[in-house]
Short mmCIF file of C-alpha atoms in Angstrom, two decimals:
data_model
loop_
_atom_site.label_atom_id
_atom_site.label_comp_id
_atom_site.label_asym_id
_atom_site.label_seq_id
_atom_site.Cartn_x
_atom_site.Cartn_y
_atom_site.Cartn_z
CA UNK A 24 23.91 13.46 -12.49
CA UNK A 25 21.00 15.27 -10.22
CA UNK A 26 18.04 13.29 -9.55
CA UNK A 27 15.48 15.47 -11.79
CA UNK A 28 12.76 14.09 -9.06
CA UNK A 29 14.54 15.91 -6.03
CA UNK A 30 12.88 19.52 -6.02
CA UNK A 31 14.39 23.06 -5.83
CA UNK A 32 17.00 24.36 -2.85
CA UNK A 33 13.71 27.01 -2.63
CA UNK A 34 12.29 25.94 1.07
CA UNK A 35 8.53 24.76 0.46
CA UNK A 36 6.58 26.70 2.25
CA UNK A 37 7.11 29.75 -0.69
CA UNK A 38 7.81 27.43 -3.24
CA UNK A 39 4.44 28.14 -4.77
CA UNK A 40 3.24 31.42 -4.10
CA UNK A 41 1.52 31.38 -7.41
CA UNK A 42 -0.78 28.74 -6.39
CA UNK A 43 -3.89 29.27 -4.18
CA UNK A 44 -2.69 27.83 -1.15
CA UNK A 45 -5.48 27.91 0.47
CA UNK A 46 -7.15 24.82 -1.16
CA UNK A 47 -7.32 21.04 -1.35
CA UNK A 48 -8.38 20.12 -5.37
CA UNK A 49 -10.56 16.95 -5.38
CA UNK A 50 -9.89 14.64 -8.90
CA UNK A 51 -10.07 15.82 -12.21
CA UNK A 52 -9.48 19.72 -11.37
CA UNK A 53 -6.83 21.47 -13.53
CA UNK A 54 -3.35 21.26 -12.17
CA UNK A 55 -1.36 24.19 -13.38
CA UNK A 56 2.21 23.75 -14.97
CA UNK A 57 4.18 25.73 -12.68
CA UNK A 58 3.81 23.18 -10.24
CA UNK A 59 6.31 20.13 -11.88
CA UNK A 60 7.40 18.22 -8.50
CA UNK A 61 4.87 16.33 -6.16
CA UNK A 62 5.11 14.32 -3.49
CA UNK A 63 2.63 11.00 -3.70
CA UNK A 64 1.14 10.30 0.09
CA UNK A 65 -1.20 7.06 0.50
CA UNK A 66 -2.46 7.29 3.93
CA UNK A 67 -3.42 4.57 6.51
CA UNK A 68 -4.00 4.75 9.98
CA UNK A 69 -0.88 3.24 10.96
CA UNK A 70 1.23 3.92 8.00
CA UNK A 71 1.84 6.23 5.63
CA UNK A 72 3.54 5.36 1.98
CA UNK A 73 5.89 8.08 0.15
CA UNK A 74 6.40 8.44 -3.39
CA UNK A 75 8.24 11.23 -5.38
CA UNK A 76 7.45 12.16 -9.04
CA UNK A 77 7.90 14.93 -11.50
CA UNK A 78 5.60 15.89 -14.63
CA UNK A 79 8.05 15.89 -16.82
CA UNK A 80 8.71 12.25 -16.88
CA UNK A 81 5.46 11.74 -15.35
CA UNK A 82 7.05 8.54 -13.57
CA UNK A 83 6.99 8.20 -9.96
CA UNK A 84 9.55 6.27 -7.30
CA UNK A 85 8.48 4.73 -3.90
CA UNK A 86 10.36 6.50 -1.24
CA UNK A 87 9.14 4.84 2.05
CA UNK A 88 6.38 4.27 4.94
CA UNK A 89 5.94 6.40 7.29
CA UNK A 90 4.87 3.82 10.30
CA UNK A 91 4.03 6.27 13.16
CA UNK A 92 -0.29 7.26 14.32
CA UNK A 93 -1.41 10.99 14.97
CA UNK A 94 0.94 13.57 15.72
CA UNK A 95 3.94 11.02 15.47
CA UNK A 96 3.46 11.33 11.58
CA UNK A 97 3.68 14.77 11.36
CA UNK A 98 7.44 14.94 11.98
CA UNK A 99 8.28 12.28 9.52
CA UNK A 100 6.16 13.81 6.99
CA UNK A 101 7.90 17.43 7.42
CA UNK A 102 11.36 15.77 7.69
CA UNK A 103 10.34 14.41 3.65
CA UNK A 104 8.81 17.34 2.68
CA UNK A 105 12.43 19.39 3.84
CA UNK A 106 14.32 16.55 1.88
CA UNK A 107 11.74 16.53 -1.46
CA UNK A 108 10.50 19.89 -1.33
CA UNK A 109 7.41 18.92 -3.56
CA UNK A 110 5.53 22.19 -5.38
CA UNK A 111 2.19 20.43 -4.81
CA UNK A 112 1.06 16.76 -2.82
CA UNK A 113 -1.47 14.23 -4.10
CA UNK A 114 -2.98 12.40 -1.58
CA UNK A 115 -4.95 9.09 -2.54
CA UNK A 116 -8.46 8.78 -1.21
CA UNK A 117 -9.69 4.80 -1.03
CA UNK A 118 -13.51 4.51 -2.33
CA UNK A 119 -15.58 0.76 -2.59
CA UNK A 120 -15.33 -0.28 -6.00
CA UNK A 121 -18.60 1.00 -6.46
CA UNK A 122 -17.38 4.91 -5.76
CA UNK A 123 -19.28 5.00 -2.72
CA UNK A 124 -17.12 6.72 0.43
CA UNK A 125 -16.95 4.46 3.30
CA UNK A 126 -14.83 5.18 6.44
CA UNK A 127 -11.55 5.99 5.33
CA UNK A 128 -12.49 7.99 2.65
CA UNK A 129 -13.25 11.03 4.91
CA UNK A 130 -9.82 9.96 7.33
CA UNK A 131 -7.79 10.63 3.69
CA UNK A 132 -9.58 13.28 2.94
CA UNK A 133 -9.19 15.38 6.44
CA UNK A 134 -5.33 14.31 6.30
CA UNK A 135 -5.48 16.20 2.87
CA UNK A 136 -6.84 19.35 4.51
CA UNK A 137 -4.32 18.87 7.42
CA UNK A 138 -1.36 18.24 4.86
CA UNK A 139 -2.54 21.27 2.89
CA UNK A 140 -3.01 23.37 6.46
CA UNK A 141 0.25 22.68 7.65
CA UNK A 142 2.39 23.44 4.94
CA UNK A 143 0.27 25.74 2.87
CA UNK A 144 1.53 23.47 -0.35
CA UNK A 145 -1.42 22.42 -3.40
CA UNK A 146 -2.95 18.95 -2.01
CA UNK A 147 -4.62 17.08 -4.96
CA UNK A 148 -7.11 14.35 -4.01
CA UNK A 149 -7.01 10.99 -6.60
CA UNK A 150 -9.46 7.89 -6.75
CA UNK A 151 -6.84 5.22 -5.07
CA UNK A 152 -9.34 2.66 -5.73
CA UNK A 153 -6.98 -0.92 -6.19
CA UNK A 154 -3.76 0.36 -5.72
CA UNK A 155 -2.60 -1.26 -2.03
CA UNK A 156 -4.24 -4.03 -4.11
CA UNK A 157 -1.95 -3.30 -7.16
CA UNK A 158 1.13 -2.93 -5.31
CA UNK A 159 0.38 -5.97 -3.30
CA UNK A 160 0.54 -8.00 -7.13
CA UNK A 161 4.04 -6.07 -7.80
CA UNK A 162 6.63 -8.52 -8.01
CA UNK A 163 9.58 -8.37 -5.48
CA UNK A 164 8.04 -4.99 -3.61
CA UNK A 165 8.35 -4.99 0.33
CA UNK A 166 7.34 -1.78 0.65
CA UNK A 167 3.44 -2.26 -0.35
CA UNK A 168 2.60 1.20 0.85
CA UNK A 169 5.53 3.21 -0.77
CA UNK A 170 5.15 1.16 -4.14
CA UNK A 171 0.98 1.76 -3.52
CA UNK A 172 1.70 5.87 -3.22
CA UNK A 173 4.27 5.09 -6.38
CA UNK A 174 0.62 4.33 -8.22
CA UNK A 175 -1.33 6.71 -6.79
CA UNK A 176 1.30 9.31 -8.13
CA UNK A 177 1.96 8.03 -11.53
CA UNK A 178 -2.34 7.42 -11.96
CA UNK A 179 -2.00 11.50 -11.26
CA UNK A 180 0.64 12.15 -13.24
CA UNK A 181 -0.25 10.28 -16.42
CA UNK A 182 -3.70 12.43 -16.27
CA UNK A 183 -1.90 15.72 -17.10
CA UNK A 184 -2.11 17.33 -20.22
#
């Protein structure tokens, strides 16, 4: 049986030609339901977790890290992206517990306007507040960042209509 996470044969860059995209949609803005396979990114510095989901299930899976800095990344990300073909990516942006931004906030947020300039896919932002933390608590997980973009994903996905 297919896996009903892995996205169309379509190649991504067209895949949603319906969607403005032009534009990286902070939290809480509507999400339109042509767009049914996303790709889950929690960025760090150094690495990079992966998670696949689909709104129809709205359930995610941890994929992998993507340990490589600056333009290093960008090749591993595309090489996923070619393999997942995603209609839209949600990218989790870390705030203190109080909301405030602090220094990464702004990092996640420019690699969501990179990710969205680069392959011209829908990049939703989400509140990733506690989820390395989260992960970190998962039982029998060695990929903390892959099971933390896993949460980031599913957080986004359970919030669809």
């Amino acid at each position: 049986m297919p896996d009903p996470q892995r996205a169309k044969s379509s190649p991504h860059p067209g895949a949603c030609s319906a969607v403005p995209a032009s534009r990286v949609f902070p939290a809480n803005q509507p999400v339109p339901e042509r767009l049914v396979s996303f790709m889950g990114l929690d960025y760090g510095t150094r690495r990079t977790g992966v998670a696949t989901g689909n709104r129809m299930t709205r359930t995610a899976t941890p994929r992998t890290t993507v340990q490589a800095e600056g333009q290093a990344r960008w090749a591993h990300i595309e090489r996923l992206l070619n393999e997942w073909q995603p209609d839209a990516l949600v990218v989790g942006v870390p705030f203190h517990p109080d909301g405030a931004a602090h220094g990464n906030t702004e990092k996640a947020r420019r690699f969501s306007r990179q990710l969205q300039g680069r392959y011209r896919l829908p990049v939703f932002e989400v509140d990733e507040r506690y989820s390395t933390t989260e992960a970190l608590a998962a039982s029998g997980m060695r990929d903390v960042d892959a099971r933390a973009a896993c949460i980031i994903l599913e957080q986004f996905l359970r919030s669809l209509p």
